[in-house]
XYZ file of C-alpha atoms in Angstrom:
412
model
C 0.000 0.000 0.000
C 1.312 3.427 -0.892
C 1.327 6.734 0.947
C 0.544 10.127 -0.503
C 3.639 12.239 -0.930
C 2.947 14.579 1.938
C 0.987 12.356 4.197
C 2.638 12.737 7.617
C 5.061 9.887 8.013
C 3.251 8.671 11.118
C 0.367 7.733 8.847
C 2.797 6.110 6.412
C 4.265 4.106 9.264
C 0.835 2.811 10.155
C 0.104 2.017 6.499
C 3.341 0.180 5.867
C 5.777 -1.331 8.344
C 4.154 0.172 11.384
C 0.719 -1.066 10.388
C 2.126 -4.545 10.789
C 3.804 -3.580 14.032
C 0.581 -2.259 15.514
C -1.550 -5.101 14.175
C 0.829 -7.733 15.530
C 3.441 -6.036 17.731
C 5.334 -9.142 18.762
C 5.564 -10.443 15.193
C 6.868 -7.144 13.773
C 9.560 -6.652 16.384
C 10.030 -10.234 17.498
C 13.772 -9.975 17.131
C 13.893 -6.547 18.724
C 11.947 -7.123 21.928
C 11.206 -9.963 24.323
C 7.724 -11.473 24.099
C 5.173 -10.103 26.505
C 3.952 -12.353 29.291
C 0.699 -12.144 31.255
C 2.596 -10.550 34.158
C 4.041 -7.794 31.992
C 2.579 -4.309 32.074
C 0.228 -3.575 29.183
C 1.892 -2.800 25.884
C 1.821 0.872 24.855
C 2.662 2.450 21.503
C 3.241 5.985 20.283
C 3.960 7.444 16.851
C 5.315 10.949 16.391
C 8.212 13.329 15.844
C 11.198 13.605 18.158
C 11.169 16.930 20.016
C 14.120 16.468 22.327
C 16.575 13.813 23.474
C 18.433 12.875 26.612
C 20.885 10.027 27.154
C 18.131 7.948 28.733
C 14.903 9.323 27.198
C 13.181 10.653 24.085
C 10.347 13.168 24.051
C 8.083 13.046 20.985
C 5.186 15.102 19.731
C 2.638 12.324 19.396
C 0.297 12.192 16.410
C -2.522 11.316 18.815
C -1.937 14.611 20.625
C 0.343 15.849 23.383
C 3.907 14.871 24.214
C 5.081 11.385 25.121
C 8.345 10.628 26.918
C 9.961 7.259 26.237
C 12.505 6.123 28.805
C 15.434 4.127 27.405
C 17.471 1.342 28.963
C 20.464 -0.691 27.847
C 18.093 -3.305 26.400
C 16.047 -0.846 24.304
C 16.461 -1.648 20.612
C 16.698 1.356 18.250
C 16.222 0.385 14.599
C 16.416 2.553 11.495
C 14.269 1.607 8.493
C 14.070 3.365 5.113
C 10.718 4.950 4.159
C 8.410 2.458 2.472
C 9.803 -0.673 4.138
C 7.173 -3.106 5.395
C 9.358 -5.289 7.601
C 12.577 -5.089 9.587
C 14.635 -7.058 7.066
C 16.672 -3.987 6.052
C 16.711 -2.345 9.472
C 19.994 -1.139 10.925
C 20.823 -0.632 14.589
C 21.293 2.904 15.908
C 22.392 4.423 19.187
C 20.468 7.171 20.929
C 23.120 9.704 19.879
C 22.291 8.915 16.231
C 18.775 10.306 16.671
C 17.848 13.917 15.960
C 14.855 16.203 16.542
C 12.553 15.889 13.550
C 13.096 12.142 13.084
C 9.871 10.133 12.972
C 9.520 7.194 15.321
C 7.292 4.383 16.449
C 7.869 3.563 20.106
C 6.664 0.305 21.580
C 7.042 -0.472 25.231
C 5.464 -0.966 28.623
C 2.844 1.436 29.874
C 3.484 3.082 33.199
C -0.171 3.923 33.657
C 0.571 7.467 32.538
C -0.434 7.884 28.854
C 2.425 10.351 28.419
C 5.192 7.976 29.547
C 6.416 4.691 28.021
C 9.258 2.413 29.112
C 10.599 1.762 25.607
C 11.357 -1.775 24.470
C 11.863 -0.818 20.819
C 12.171 2.425 18.874
C 11.711 2.204 15.097
C 13.074 5.280 13.334
C 12.696 6.931 9.959
C 15.326 9.639 9.626
C 14.217 13.135 8.671
C 16.742 13.261 5.802
C 15.359 10.018 4.352
C 11.818 11.364 4.552
C 12.761 14.666 2.924
C 14.332 12.816 0.006
C 11.251 10.639 -0.341
C 8.942 13.679 -0.248
C 10.991 15.344 -2.970
C 10.719 12.285 -5.192
C 6.987 12.142 -4.558
C 6.499 15.839 -5.386
C 8.401 15.456 -8.641
C 6.334 12.401 -9.561
C 3.062 14.246 -8.875
C 4.219 17.062 -11.142
C 5.296 14.635 -13.846
C 2.397 12.188 -13.743
C -0.404 14.151 -12.088
C -3.586 15.717 -13.459
C -6.122 17.921 -11.736
C -9.450 19.533 -12.426
C -13.125 19.788 -11.557
C -15.226 16.636 -11.483
C -17.763 16.534 -14.338
C -18.963 12.956 -14.014
C -18.575 9.949 -11.706
C -19.331 6.398 -12.841
C -18.874 4.326 -9.688
C -19.877 1.098 -11.469
C -17.168 1.560 -14.102
C -14.716 3.026 -11.592
C -14.146 6.178 -13.653
C -14.181 9.906 -12.961
C -14.274 12.508 -15.721
C -12.639 15.830 -14.886
C -12.257 19.086 -16.794
C -8.725 20.453 -16.626
C -7.108 23.643 -17.865
C -7.871 26.490 -15.446
C -9.182 29.617 -17.179
C -7.656 28.691 -20.525
C -8.594 25.948 -22.982
C -10.283 23.131 -21.099
C -10.041 19.445 -21.848
C -11.724 16.349 -20.445
C -9.682 13.625 -18.793
C -11.094 10.236 -17.808
C -9.525 8.934 -14.603
C -9.685 5.149 -14.162
C -9.574 3.588 -10.693
C -8.900 0.028 -9.579
C -8.746 -2.044 -6.432
C -5.248 -0.740 -5.623
C -6.013 2.958 -6.165
C -5.504 4.990 -2.977
C -8.496 7.299 -2.467
C -8.429 10.113 0.091
C -10.802 12.976 0.791
C -9.917 16.248 2.480
C -11.558 16.920 5.820
C -13.824 19.972 6.236
C -11.878 23.211 6.659
C -8.533 21.686 5.727
C -6.308 21.129 2.695
C -3.611 19.250 4.590
C -2.769 15.696 3.688
C -2.673 14.691 7.332
C -6.336 15.640 7.630
C -7.352 13.766 4.465
C -9.023 10.438 5.193
C -9.597 7.297 3.122
C -12.962 7.486 1.393
C -14.790 5.429 -1.239
C -15.246 6.422 -4.866
C -18.978 6.995 -4.474
C -18.298 9.981 -2.211
C -16.819 11.951 -5.110
C -19.422 14.257 -6.620
C -19.738 16.638 -9.539
C -18.048 19.965 -8.813
C -15.418 18.556 -6.469
C -11.786 19.436 -7.144
C -9.705 16.340 -7.742
C -6.068 15.476 -8.299
C -4.850 12.099 -9.525
C -1.458 10.563 -10.150
C -0.802 7.602 -12.397
C -0.123 6.508 -15.961
C -1.509 8.669 -18.770
C -2.296 7.628 -22.313
C -0.034 9.202 -24.968
C -2.655 11.790 -25.941
C -3.322 12.595 -22.270
C -7.092 12.068 -22.372
C -7.091 9.151 -19.894
C -5.176 8.277 -16.737
C -5.000 5.048 -14.744
C -4.779 6.333 -11.196
C -2.517 5.062 -8.458
C -3.592 7.799 -6.034
C -6.457 10.268 -5.901
C -7.128 13.092 -3.476
C -10.179 15.315 -3.698
C -12.277 17.772 -1.769
C -15.315 19.993 -1.929
C -13.911 23.508 -2.141
C -15.619 26.834 -2.548
C -14.482 30.081 -4.124
C -16.129 33.166 -2.632
C -15.801 36.560 -4.273
C -17.273 39.823 -3.061
C -16.870 42.759 -0.712
C -16.425 42.855 3.041
C -19.551 44.158 4.771
C -18.460 43.692 8.404
C -15.286 42.770 10.285
C -15.597 40.958 13.626
C -12.087 41.208 15.062
C -13.133 39.692 18.391
C -14.203 36.458 16.703
C -11.647 36.555 13.845
C -14.314 36.643 11.168
C -15.524 38.756 8.282
C -18.893 38.863 6.561
C -18.714 38.994 2.777
C -21.432 39.709 0.260
C -20.754 36.881 -2.195
C -21.305 38.194 -5.741
C -21.562 34.622 -7.069
C -24.139 33.319 -4.577
C -25.595 36.830 -4.098
C -25.831 36.268 -0.354
C -23.852 37.145 2.786
C -21.273 34.610 3.993
C -19.490 34.564 7.345
C -15.835 33.636 6.877
C -13.781 32.486 9.859
C -10.051 33.279 9.929
C -7.822 30.769 11.734
C -4.074 30.575 12.341
C -3.563 28.486 9.189
C -5.492 30.918 6.967
C -3.353 32.835 4.476
C -4.197 36.509 3.963
C -2.645 38.370 1.027
C -3.135 41.910 -0.329
C -2.612 42.304 -4.056
C -0.906 45.605 -5.052
C -3.119 47.677 -7.414
C -0.702 47.471 -10.350
C -0.471 43.700 -10.052
C -4.259 43.377 -9.924
C -4.600 45.570 -13.021
C -2.095 43.506 -14.976
C -3.765 40.230 -14.094
C -7.197 41.660 -14.916
C -5.882 42.729 -18.317
C -4.721 39.182 -18.954
C -8.171 37.827 -18.135
C -9.744 40.264 -20.592
C -7.137 39.432 -23.253
C -5.836 42.980 -23.216
C -2.399 44.496 -23.365
C -1.286 42.856 -20.169
C -1.162 39.316 -21.537
C 2.537 39.020 -20.750
C 2.168 40.339 -17.232
C 2.920 36.983 -15.651
C 6.161 36.663 -17.586
C 7.199 40.184 -16.641
C 6.414 39.516 -13.006
C 8.510 36.352 -13.106
C 11.442 38.225 -14.620
C 11.250 40.838 -11.889
C 11.196 38.226 -9.129
C 14.256 37.718 -6.981
C 16.184 34.415 -7.146
C 14.676 33.532 -3.769
C 11.180 34.195 -5.121
C 11.801 32.051 -8.175
C 13.160 29.291 -5.949
C 9.989 29.390 -3.868
C 7.854 29.132 -6.994
C 9.666 26.067 -8.259
C 9.580 24.046 -5.089
C 12.319 25.587 -2.915
C 11.798 26.316 0.739
C 9.418 24.384 2.961
C 8.331 20.964 1.686
C 4.900 20.957 0.123
C 2.690 18.720 -1.908
C 2.924 18.693 -5.694
C 1.384 21.759 -7.260
C 0.099 22.730 -10.678
C 2.302 25.749 -11.275
C 4.108 24.332 -14.304
C 3.640 26.813 -17.187
C 2.842 24.025 -19.610
C -0.176 23.130 -17.505
C -1.387 26.466 -16.189
C -4.291 27.610 -18.313
C -3.533 24.915 -20.857
C -0.254 26.325 -22.205
C 2.576 28.789 -21.733
C 1.442 32.139 -20.424
C -1.866 30.686 -19.236
C -4.008 32.853 -17.001
C -5.384 30.221 -14.674
C -5.322 30.053 -10.870
C -1.737 28.781 -10.923
C -0.508 32.041 -12.460
C -2.298 34.164 -9.874
C -0.972 31.898 -7.148
C 2.596 32.338 -8.353
C 2.165 36.086 -7.951
C 0.623 35.672 -4.505
C 3.422 33.410 -3.288
C 5.817 36.351 -3.526
C 3.692 38.641 -1.388
C 4.115 38.972 2.387
C 1.356 37.625 4.597
C -1.172 40.137 5.874
C -3.398 40.154 8.953
C -7.089 40.557 9.623
C -6.310 44.054 10.939
C -5.060 44.991 7.445
C -8.543 44.481 5.946
C -11.216 47.156 5.763
C -14.944 47.242 5.229
C -15.643 47.563 1.499
C -12.479 45.714 0.406
C -12.982 43.439 -2.594
C -11.718 39.964 -1.758
C -11.631 36.404 -3.063
C -11.556 33.464 -0.680
C -10.798 29.786 -1.045
C -12.496 27.643 1.576
C -13.763 24.154 2.083
C -17.504 23.701 2.336
C -18.818 24.761 5.720
C -21.042 22.715 7.971
C -24.669 23.259 8.861
C -23.822 26.560 10.578
C -23.207 28.268 7.226
C -19.850 29.572 8.469
C -16.854 28.728 6.274
C -13.168 28.746 7.182
C -10.738 30.608 4.937
C -7.866 28.624 3.497
C -6.672 31.682 1.605
C -8.087 35.215 1.477
C -6.848 37.712 -1.112
C -7.719 41.413 -0.945
C -7.202 44.136 -3.542
C -8.852 42.150 -6.326
C -11.513 44.604 -7.533
C -10.086 44.837 -11.090
C -9.933 41.038 -11.300
C -13.526 40.627 -10.133
C -14.624 43.183 -12.701
C -12.822 41.253 -15.432
C -13.971 37.785 -14.318
C -16.731 38.033 -11.695
C -17.809 34.403 -11.917
C -14.439 32.642 -12.242
C -12.824 30.418 -9.613
C -9.521 32.192 -9.159
C -7.906 30.237 -6.327
C -6.917 26.586 -6.467
C -6.087 24.398 -3.444
C -3.496 22.497 -5.476
C -1.192 25.513 -5.676
C -1.322 26.621 -2.063
C 1.686 26.396 0.207
C 0.037 25.774 3.569
C 2.813 23.623 4.928
C 2.801 23.141 8.644
C 6.479 22.333 8.721
C 6.038 18.665 7.931
C 5.176 18.969 4.273
C 1.517 18.432 5.133
C -0.030 20.698 2.537
C -2.428 20.262 -0.265
C -1.216 18.652 -3.508
């Protein structure tokens, strides 16, 4: 079974080698730990990231929440396995001094009765450097063999999904084929992070969802046999701010598409950007096919080397994006969401206090719950010229966002 490129490694551990370890702990680490007996304390397990180390203990940030301290003894086995391994055949022995903060671990040991303390019998490690290299390979493969678009049709009986791809430029239909080995994951409400995406069946995909798939394409590119699929129900909101509720970190927007007020919640992970007037004018001209059609190229030429590095995958790890010029808008110089996102990536982050009543904004969010309140993934202000040029277009795409939480857990 395969893991998505930016699925937190704790989930990968559970899917691969660590799934076996948790399902049958003694079998997976039979050579690493003594068998448990009825008189032994109950077996405890923890998966997470190393926060700090001492000669006789490891503190990890557990994926189940909170910190867990594992005490080490001379009999504790520390084993390093490469990402993707499903047994301990290729494991190598480490010493505690070989571990570093940021390494991912599965700890198995004896419970002390305190859920935050384990007497470690075995520590299985995936080194941060190994994971970073794997994530890079995965990102490159998503860019090379991935497709994305809006779902037009789902045929659950045939196992196919038809998507329209191409942003704001020339669109084309792609038929995505699924099989029994295809990994299917759906984003959780109010999140575009891989660690929040959960396995879900094909029949949950519906028309209008945004979907990304990776696999083998036919030579003409009209069909793809998918190895992995991730999708979500996202919403683009465009309009003007009518009220700002600083106390509750929310704004009310009159949505020009739905022609109704929407309450938008701002959280710590929300990205807020303000588009400079000249940049908004240039992008609006591109949408109208005016004199600014080369604005994106000019903006790229004016970018610093650091900016260009960030656009092409430098900096914090993130999931594969759709910023390749050959794919944005269907060809070079396309004017799709990817192009706008490349401009936004160079802008500093703003705050709720920087917004004013009457500002024209566009927002990317996941669908809200029954309360009618949505959570902003990204909010962009200063877009009045763009809304005038394309009032009903979806301008922001989750696939091109860099919402990394430091672990590469962002949207593809």
